[in-house]
XYZ file of C-alpha atoms in Angstrom:
600
model
C 0.159 0.086 -0.165
C 1.034 3.612 -0.774
C 0.717 5.914 1.675
C 0.846 9.846 1.204
C 3.436 10.009 4.639
C 5.978 7.949 5.630
C 7.374 8.831 9.007
C 10.141 5.952 9.483
C 12.477 6.147 13.285
C 12.186 9.545 13.503
C 14.546 10.969 15.998
C 15.508 14.802 16.783
C 18.173 15.949 19.286
C 18.904 19.182 20.695
C 22.751 20.129 19.183
C 23.600 22.280 22.072
C 23.299 19.185 24.651
C 22.978 16.226 22.139
C 19.749 15.447 23.840
C 17.671 13.439 21.935
C 13.952 15.666 21.973
C 11.881 12.943 19.970
C 12.670 9.073 19.760
C 11.878 6.450 17.095
C 8.735 8.074 16.054
C 7.322 5.805 13.017
C 4.039 6.018 11.000
C 2.431 6.003 8.324
C -0.661 8.424 6.694
C -2.935 7.155 4.181
C -4.877 9.963 2.025
C -8.080 11.953 3.628
C -7.316 9.907 7.043
C -7.164 12.275 10.300
C -4.575 11.428 12.371
C -4.590 12.708 16.060
C -1.564 13.159 18.347
C -2.375 13.310 21.411
C 0.246 14.425 24.931
C 0.737 16.286 27.828
C 2.436 19.625 27.321
C 6.404 18.572 26.407
C 5.644 15.371 25.254
C 6.638 16.095 21.958
C 3.344 16.619 19.634
C 4.376 20.739 18.569
C 8.038 19.318 17.665
C 6.348 15.938 15.746
C 4.288 19.073 13.599
C 7.400 21.377 12.946
C 9.524 18.259 11.771
C 6.891 16.946 9.419
C 6.991 20.085 7.748
C 10.617 20.541 8.050
C 10.018 23.523 9.506
C 12.292 22.964 13.310
C 14.014 25.420 15.653
C 17.621 26.432 14.802
C 18.856 24.382 18.358
C 17.029 21.259 16.697
C 18.187 18.875 13.780
C 17.140 15.295 12.728
C 19.301 12.801 14.372
C 18.084 9.757 12.647
C 15.175 8.453 10.234
C 13.547 10.236 7.686
C 10.352 11.797 6.236
C 8.462 10.205 3.164
C 6.504 12.784 1.527
C 4.795 11.372 -1.501
C 7.251 9.538 -2.449
C 10.116 12.447 -1.853
C 12.507 12.285 1.340
C 11.915 15.450 3.078
C 15.320 15.297 5.342
C 17.425 15.391 2.160
C 15.693 17.818 0.313
C 17.278 21.677 0.256
C 15.421 24.716 2.226
C 14.685 26.328 -1.312
C 13.338 22.549 -2.915
C 10.720 22.639 0.375
C 10.405 26.444 -0.490
C 9.576 25.780 -3.828
C 7.287 22.824 -3.642
C 6.690 21.545 -0.642
C 5.875 23.805 2.446
C 2.884 25.798 2.244
C 1.826 24.474 -0.861
C 1.228 20.594 -0.828
C 1.328 20.874 2.991
C 0.260 23.524 5.156
C 0.626 23.946 8.844
C -1.669 26.035 11.186
C -0.575 26.868 14.811
C -2.244 27.413 18.098
C -1.699 31.697 17.952
C -3.770 32.261 15.068
C -4.171 36.060 16.675
C -0.512 37.242 16.101
C 0.000 35.087 12.569
C -1.276 38.194 10.640
C 0.315 41.828 9.994
C -2.158 43.916 12.714
C -1.391 46.993 9.961
C -3.360 45.084 6.804
C -6.708 44.055 6.442
C -7.200 40.082 6.513
C -8.624 39.893 3.323
C -5.698 41.860 1.349
C -2.968 39.649 3.726
C -4.894 36.161 2.177
C -4.791 38.040 -1.511
C -1.622 38.386 -1.005
C -1.087 34.347 -0.366
C -3.228 33.559 -3.154
C -1.265 35.501 -5.606
C 1.988 34.804 -4.490
C 1.206 31.070 -4.886
C -1.013 31.073 -8.274
C 0.736 29.473 -11.194
C -1.853 30.981 -14.005
C -1.640 34.268 -14.060
C -5.036 34.060 -12.348
C -6.290 37.723 -12.531
C -6.532 40.122 -9.394
C -10.047 39.489 -8.610
C -10.663 35.950 -9.249
C -7.926 35.204 -6.484
C -10.348 37.678 -4.565
C -13.340 35.730 -5.192
C -11.505 32.585 -4.661
C -10.496 33.924 -0.618
C -13.958 35.009 -0.526
C -15.322 32.165 -1.273
C -13.054 30.065 1.385
C -13.935 32.819 4.122
C -17.155 31.605 3.195
C -16.226 27.580 3.386
C -15.399 28.174 6.742
C -18.265 29.751 7.953
C -16.894 33.311 8.942
C -20.206 35.653 8.555
C -20.408 37.825 5.845
C -17.325 37.693 4.313
C -17.561 40.248 1.500
C -17.825 42.865 4.377
C -15.015 40.765 6.773
C -12.116 40.490 3.803
C -11.959 44.166 4.364
C -11.759 43.825 8.040
C -8.075 43.714 10.265
C -7.592 41.014 12.555
C -8.326 43.364 15.904
C -11.924 43.211 14.738
C -12.159 39.298 14.297
C -12.886 37.448 17.777
C -10.275 34.330 18.259
C -12.333 31.884 16.400
C -12.509 34.252 13.136
C -8.852 34.791 12.735
C -8.202 30.575 13.650
C -10.877 30.458 10.401
C -8.764 32.785 8.682
C -6.000 30.916 9.098
C -7.642 27.851 7.735
C -8.097 29.883 4.844
C -4.789 30.615 4.480
C -3.923 27.141 4.607
C -6.573 25.911 2.169
C -5.162 28.713 -0.299
C -2.448 26.086 -1.957
C -5.445 23.235 -1.706
C -2.596 21.480 0.212
C -2.803 17.320 0.666
C -1.697 17.319 4.098
C -2.801 19.859 6.472
C -1.185 19.765 9.700
C -3.207 21.295 12.653
C -1.341 22.073 15.487
C -3.488 22.201 19.022
C -5.337 24.796 16.923
C -8.259 24.404 19.246
C -6.265 24.869 22.571
C -6.842 29.102 23.096
C -10.693 28.710 21.945
C -13.765 28.569 24.171
C -15.183 25.011 23.854
C -18.060 26.294 21.266
C -15.991 27.724 18.851
C -13.372 24.606 19.300
C -16.652 22.279 18.402
C -17.390 24.249 15.518
C -13.464 24.328 14.322
C -13.252 20.491 14.821
C -16.839 20.298 12.651
C -15.750 22.125 10.261
C -12.295 20.411 10.002
C -14.094 17.153 9.035
C -16.129 19.038 6.432
C -13.291 20.680 4.678
C -11.716 17.021 4.679
C -14.624 15.723 3.080
C -15.125 18.837 0.701
C -11.081 19.127 -0.577
C -9.841 15.761 0.301
C -7.032 17.127 2.549
C -5.387 14.444 4.914
C -5.126 16.159 8.366
C -2.867 15.805 11.140
C -4.741 17.090 14.508
C -2.569 17.604 17.278
C -3.934 18.293 21.166
C -3.352 17.608 25.110
C -7.015 16.894 25.165
C -8.176 13.244 24.350
C -11.568 13.373 23.590
C -10.968 16.673 21.240
C -8.802 14.471 19.591
C -11.172 11.721 19.626
C -14.189 13.876 17.716
C -12.241 14.091 14.643
C -9.607 11.120 14.324
C -9.840 8.182 12.637
C -6.511 6.390 14.103
C -4.104 8.248 17.312
C -0.894 8.426 18.429
C -0.641 8.716 21.977
C 2.679 10.392 23.049
C 4.813 11.144 26.280
C 8.303 12.241 26.922
C 8.908 12.511 23.067
C 8.225 8.949 22.071
C 5.145 6.901 21.134
C 3.593 5.342 23.842
C 0.842 4.127 21.780
C -1.356 3.861 18.699
C -4.001 2.790 16.938
C -7.515 3.030 15.456
C -9.519 5.930 17.825
C -11.926 3.761 18.981
C -9.507 1.010 19.815
C -7.318 3.366 21.854
C -10.102 5.193 23.666
C -12.088 1.476 24.516
C -9.445 -0.617 24.674
C -5.556 1.159 26.366
C -2.647 -1.230 26.241
C -0.113 1.498 27.880
C -0.449 2.272 30.941
C 0.193 6.223 30.288
C -2.605 6.229 27.944
C -4.683 4.131 30.411
C -3.846 7.458 33.135
C -4.317 9.751 30.659
C -8.143 8.164 29.903
C -8.593 7.686 34.179
C -7.666 11.457 34.435
C -9.841 12.624 31.622
C -12.946 14.164 33.149
C -16.278 12.288 33.549
C -18.707 14.809 33.490
C -22.025 12.483 33.064
C -21.052 9.149 34.014
C -19.917 10.081 37.768
C -22.543 10.942 40.214
C -20.798 14.804 41.437
C -22.597 15.584 44.478
C -22.207 18.594 46.685
C -23.092 19.673 50.281
C -25.359 22.460 50.716
C -24.024 26.016 51.309
C -26.511 27.399 53.649
C -24.640 30.469 55.255
C -25.200 34.000 54.882
C -23.405 35.900 52.083
C -19.984 37.345 52.493
C -20.309 39.067 49.063
C -23.683 40.969 47.698
C -23.707 42.212 44.407
C -26.553 44.465 43.061
C -27.060 45.798 39.438
C -23.038 46.427 38.172
C -23.064 47.571 34.685
C -19.808 48.506 32.980
C -19.000 50.158 29.211
C -16.096 51.265 27.596
C -15.157 54.064 25.201
C -13.452 52.882 22.462
C -11.852 54.904 19.596
C -13.648 54.432 16.161
C -10.742 53.888 13.641
C -12.961 54.750 10.911
C -14.156 57.984 11.839
C -12.082 61.224 13.023
C -12.533 61.709 17.176
C -15.670 59.158 17.089
C -15.901 56.696 20.198
C -18.303 53.733 20.506
C -19.303 52.345 23.614
C -18.902 48.719 24.448
C -21.063 47.036 27.285
C -18.666 44.508 29.050
C -21.373 43.900 31.815
C -24.988 44.697 32.212
C -27.077 44.788 35.124
C -25.046 41.972 37.163
C -26.555 41.238 40.809
C -25.258 37.967 42.673
C -25.198 36.697 46.230
C -21.527 34.832 47.261
C -22.364 32.780 49.833
C -19.347 32.154 52.826
C -17.525 28.830 51.758
C -19.007 28.153 48.368
C -17.601 27.590 45.506
C -19.367 29.666 43.331
C -18.663 28.876 39.127
C -18.910 31.813 36.546
C -18.531 30.747 32.987
C -18.832 31.963 29.468
C -17.521 32.377 26.134
C -14.589 34.424 25.544
C -15.926 38.785 25.313
C -19.188 37.528 27.685
C -17.599 40.228 30.530
C -16.107 37.536 33.192
C -13.046 39.228 33.144
C -14.391 42.610 33.636
C -16.751 41.027 36.408
C -13.903 40.104 38.491
C -11.985 43.480 37.862
C -14.801 45.027 39.234
C -15.128 42.823 41.895
C -11.654 42.951 42.879
C -12.122 46.824 43.030
C -9.089 47.381 40.039
C -12.017 49.122 38.256
C -14.925 51.017 39.206
C -18.609 50.094 37.502
C -20.525 52.847 36.345
C -23.685 51.176 38.482
C -24.844 49.314 41.368
C -23.272 48.442 44.423
C -21.648 45.557 46.576
C -21.515 45.222 50.095
C -18.368 42.285 51.659
C -19.660 41.048 54.854
C -22.488 43.271 55.401
C -19.837 46.502 54.759
C -21.198 49.137 51.592
C -18.229 49.382 49.580
C -19.740 51.779 47.023
C -18.112 54.858 48.561
C -14.216 53.662 47.271
C -13.494 54.577 50.790
C -9.500 53.925 51.187
C -9.604 52.559 54.513
C -12.285 50.945 53.420
C -10.622 48.984 50.357
C -7.334 48.441 51.625
C -9.079 46.287 53.913
C -11.463 44.664 51.755
C -8.243 43.764 49.417
C -6.680 42.408 52.102
C -9.535 39.671 52.589
C -10.501 39.148 48.695
C -7.957 37.974 46.556
C -7.278 37.695 42.643
C -5.230 35.007 40.867
C -5.239 36.055 37.245
C -4.813 33.312 34.167
C -1.488 34.048 32.803
C 0.992 32.761 35.109
C 4.205 34.097 33.401
C 3.515 37.690 32.795
C 1.793 38.444 36.294
C 4.404 37.457 38.148
C 7.614 39.664 38.322
C 10.484 37.673 36.770
C 13.245 39.487 37.902
C 12.348 39.173 41.661
C 13.169 36.133 43.640
C 9.948 33.739 44.447
C 10.336 34.603 48.619
C 9.841 38.073 47.524
C 7.013 37.848 44.822
C 5.351 35.944 47.891
C 5.850 38.375 50.561
C 4.761 41.146 48.488
C 1.452 41.394 50.581
C 2.541 40.917 53.910
C 4.835 43.992 53.316
C 2.080 46.411 51.920
C -0.553 45.367 54.889
C 1.681 44.056 57.982
C 4.129 45.490 60.357
C 5.819 42.489 60.366
C 9.788 42.160 60.887
C 12.004 40.570 57.800
C 12.157 37.595 59.842
C 8.408 37.202 60.431
C 7.906 37.513 56.893
C 10.524 34.927 56.030
C 8.698 32.206 58.260
C 5.565 33.310 57.176
C 6.236 32.804 53.303
C 8.442 29.410 53.426
C 5.218 28.020 56.155
C 2.935 28.813 52.865
C 5.413 27.802 50.440
C 5.627 24.396 51.805
C 1.153 24.643 51.996
C 0.831 25.313 48.634
C 3.607 22.589 47.513
C 6.753 24.320 46.673
C 10.422 23.482 48.315
C 11.610 25.758 50.354
C 14.972 25.736 48.842
C 13.477 27.905 46.025
C 13.299 30.848 48.052
C 16.109 32.532 46.511
C 15.095 31.785 43.335
C 14.188 33.056 40.238
C 11.058 31.752 37.885
C 13.439 31.536 34.814
C 12.868 28.046 33.414
C 9.497 26.923 35.824
C 6.594 25.157 34.056
C 2.939 27.203 33.917
C 2.013 24.496 37.220
C 5.236 25.687 39.510
C 3.915 29.394 38.670
C 0.851 29.073 39.725
C 1.444 27.961 42.690
C 3.349 30.251 43.421
C 0.419 32.572 42.477
C -1.455 30.637 44.940
C 0.927 31.328 47.475
C 1.124 35.072 47.097
C -2.689 35.127 47.443
C -2.845 33.219 50.871
C -0.241 34.842 52.875
C -2.593 37.576 53.657
C -5.403 34.960 54.650
C -8.425 36.260 52.812
C -11.498 35.547 52.909
C -12.393 35.028 49.346
C -10.258 34.476 46.431
C -11.155 34.610 42.377
C -9.863 32.370 40.149
C -10.319 33.807 36.764
C -9.173 31.110 34.369
C -6.127 30.059 36.683
C -6.139 26.988 34.912
C -6.669 27.421 31.593
C -3.778 27.230 30.191
C -2.288 23.884 31.657
C -2.880 20.370 30.897
C -5.465 18.373 32.323
C -2.663 16.620 34.989
C -1.491 20.048 36.336
C -5.332 20.818 36.949
C -5.737 17.822 38.670
C -3.438 18.361 41.179
C -3.768 22.350 41.500
C -7.940 21.504 41.722
C -6.495 19.147 44.544
C -4.097 21.785 46.131
C -7.177 24.718 46.283
C -10.009 22.085 48.208
C -6.970 20.489 50.799
C -6.469 24.686 51.223
C -10.187 25.208 51.473
C -11.094 22.609 54.091
C -8.082 24.113 56.223
C -9.189 27.886 56.170
C -12.922 27.517 54.847
C -12.042 29.616 51.761
C -14.858 30.907 49.125
C -13.679 30.558 45.578
C -15.056 32.669 42.411
C -13.913 30.223 39.668
C -14.312 32.313 36.393
C -13.813 29.841 33.136
C -14.483 28.913 30.013
C -14.023 25.096 31.433
C -17.280 23.656 32.320
C -15.822 20.545 32.841
C -13.403 22.123 35.664
C -16.274 24.085 36.933
C -18.741 21.033 36.707
C -15.834 18.946 39.513
C -15.893 22.297 41.552
C -18.542 24.565 42.251
C -21.583 24.290 44.148
C -23.253 27.182 41.830
C -22.888 27.846 38.768
C -23.568 31.202 36.855
C -23.715 31.174 33.180
C -22.885 34.720 31.315
C -23.573 36.007 28.170
C -22.724 39.204 27.070
C -22.565 40.841 29.960
C -25.330 39.288 31.726
C -26.310 36.164 33.582
C -28.578 34.046 31.816
C -29.146 31.488 33.893
C -27.903 30.383 37.595
C -28.889 26.799 39.568
C -26.829 24.469 41.739
C -24.513 22.238 39.855
C -26.348 19.271 39.334
C -29.756 21.304 38.012
C -27.373 23.188 35.505
C -26.195 19.848 33.935
C -29.180 17.600 34.118
C -32.460 20.084 33.738
C -30.654 23.662 32.537
C -33.421 26.349 31.265
C -31.591 28.354 28.579
C -30.695 27.337 25.076
C -27.309 29.182 25.430
C -25.920 26.796 28.484
C -27.623 23.732 26.493
C -24.954 24.993 23.548
C -22.212 24.952 26.598
C -23.127 21.564 27.799
C -22.741 19.762 24.493
C -19.120 21.255 23.892
C -17.514 19.637 26.780
C -14.684 17.476 26.007
C -15.518 14.498 27.363
C -15.189 10.233 26.541
C -18.196 9.584 28.031
C -21.700 9.848 26.706
C -23.439 12.908 26.130
C -26.873 13.783 26.680
C -27.055 17.318 24.565
C -26.277 16.152 21.163
C -24.180 18.287 19.342
C -26.392 17.948 16.206
C -29.461 19.212 18.323
C -27.760 22.318 20.359
C -24.406 23.478 18.727
C -24.740 27.187 17.653
C -23.030 28.266 14.222
C -22.182 32.089 14.110
C -20.394 34.297 16.464
C -21.806 36.429 19.441
C -23.605 40.130 18.367
C -21.524 42.959 18.480
C -21.204 44.517 21.985
C -21.511 47.722 20.645
C -24.707 47.018 19.384
C -26.419 45.496 21.803
C -29.512 47.134 22.496
C -32.744 46.465 25.638
C -33.879 43.402 24.178
C -32.511 39.881 24.731
C -28.680 39.440 23.172
C -28.879 35.974 22.570
C -31.897 36.070 19.794
C -29.234 36.317 16.869
C -27.917 32.521 17.636
C -31.422 31.339 19.031
C -32.453 28.443 17.310
C -36.100 29.221 18.703
C -36.214 33.094 17.617
C -36.835 33.872 13.687
C -37.147 37.465 12.458
C -40.005 36.092 9.921
C -42.560 34.155 11.905
C -41.552 36.145 15.890
C -41.203 32.720 17.582
C -39.424 33.600 20.860
C -39.257 36.396 23.111
C -36.718 38.856 23.917
C -38.360 40.376 27.246
C -34.927 39.716 29.620
C -34.695 39.371 33.545
C -33.982 36.145 35.483
C -37.101 34.234 36.910
C -36.750 31.681 39.364
C -38.413 28.469 37.911
C -37.754 26.399 40.621
C -35.614 26.918 44.087
C -32.464 28.452 43.803
C -32.884 27.898 39.803
C -32.923 31.312 37.452
C -33.162 31.128 34.202
C -33.541 34.558 31.728
C -37.009 34.619 30.897
C -36.678 34.537 27.125
C -34.896 31.554 27.869
C -38.262 30.353 29.744
C -40.373 31.368 26.723
C -38.521 30.028 23.982
C -39.721 26.414 25.585
C -37.279 24.659 28.099
């Protein structure tokens, strides 16, 4: 049998250390096959993708083995031959960082058209190539492609940018598409749309696909066959069904064991019947943004709209929603890093609306915020001990020795070796850095901690370890957590109550088990149907997955902001409702009125 791609005993080594970073990789790929590559951070997925397109970092080289594509030995081809014959033409590569892949000073369409012109060999007219680009934008489900052709990267959402990069890859009609972690930075709804799109494009363009990810459930959705990687080697390879139902290697078994079981496991939380520690009433926040197309003109972005909630002492409250729904703005408002336009907030019964400096200083000692990015939220030039001690230096009168003793104690509590006290963060993993962030927050003995996408940049194993740590700390300190996330699998395991946000508002609020079993809003059903999991999901994607993007936040009116995506609303026959406002459909279960009227 002839194969489109054959990788034979491939090994890569680091020139500076002579250490192998990939070892003895072998597999074959048939035409129109989708091969999934799964592994944790550092397993070698991205290096394998880069090796296939022969696009390796300068310090790496192929030490043994070869890659055959369409009968050609790529490892012996010159850089000029690769550029002219293979890379970006017969083989296309898409990476995870779509936002930074295009020049922000040129329109998306202009850059895609430039690519189309550069690879055209038939002297096709510019207008015909432009129509080809617009047609491909339509194929990847970018709305209003003629209009979007002229827009700039900054005007595209993350999901739309990833679609644009798929167009960039498809322009050359490649025989092989290497998709490296392309769903990693995306919300679950957008990721599900991209996976569905990739299958459609495979059939329409007869393209073979290598799809890599750290998420086994995500890869299972799309792949015919699977490769499981660990530490630069293949642990197991077989058909997708065989690996997920009958794994052979211990590593694969552990990977499956650590994958969240959302529907097949009973998850019960005790009822929290305490007084509210934090009460938010009618928070709203808008931003004025300069209009690039008009001189001295601004438009208003409504980030948070009429948001109200009580947070109970000792509970874990989850706030979920897609990127751009206002979650992170809300975390800044709650932590008083920004001031709301309207509304009030009380903490332990004390009103903080007057922004009294003494009140705020005491409040910030009682409420701490841990951010998503552990690389940019911590100072790289300070020692770990100095980073953790910062809060004490501001809020306490302790001596240097007392501060050091307290820091060392906190380091032990969060699982950081005390020998790291005088070291820098250089070379430390994301998980280690988040432990430093946790220690820095705990040093002031807060009552409430906001976790703003704190675990989203970590793989499943690292997430599990930190969730266990959060649970242990909560048991010792009676903490209240607010989990802000787009990861429903994580929220399912960790939160008593869950609030669903859409375009700055709560559209549903319920206890964990009620939300997952009897959700009342169509948007919640969309989120639930896209959870990456290996067990059977009762919410069918064919019924509940929405296409399209959220509405422009500058054009939100007083009606339901979900109506443009709602399956029950149609402008022609006026089905559905545009009334808004939470109503209680059963004890503790609140749903936006439009969701109730649209048929639960």
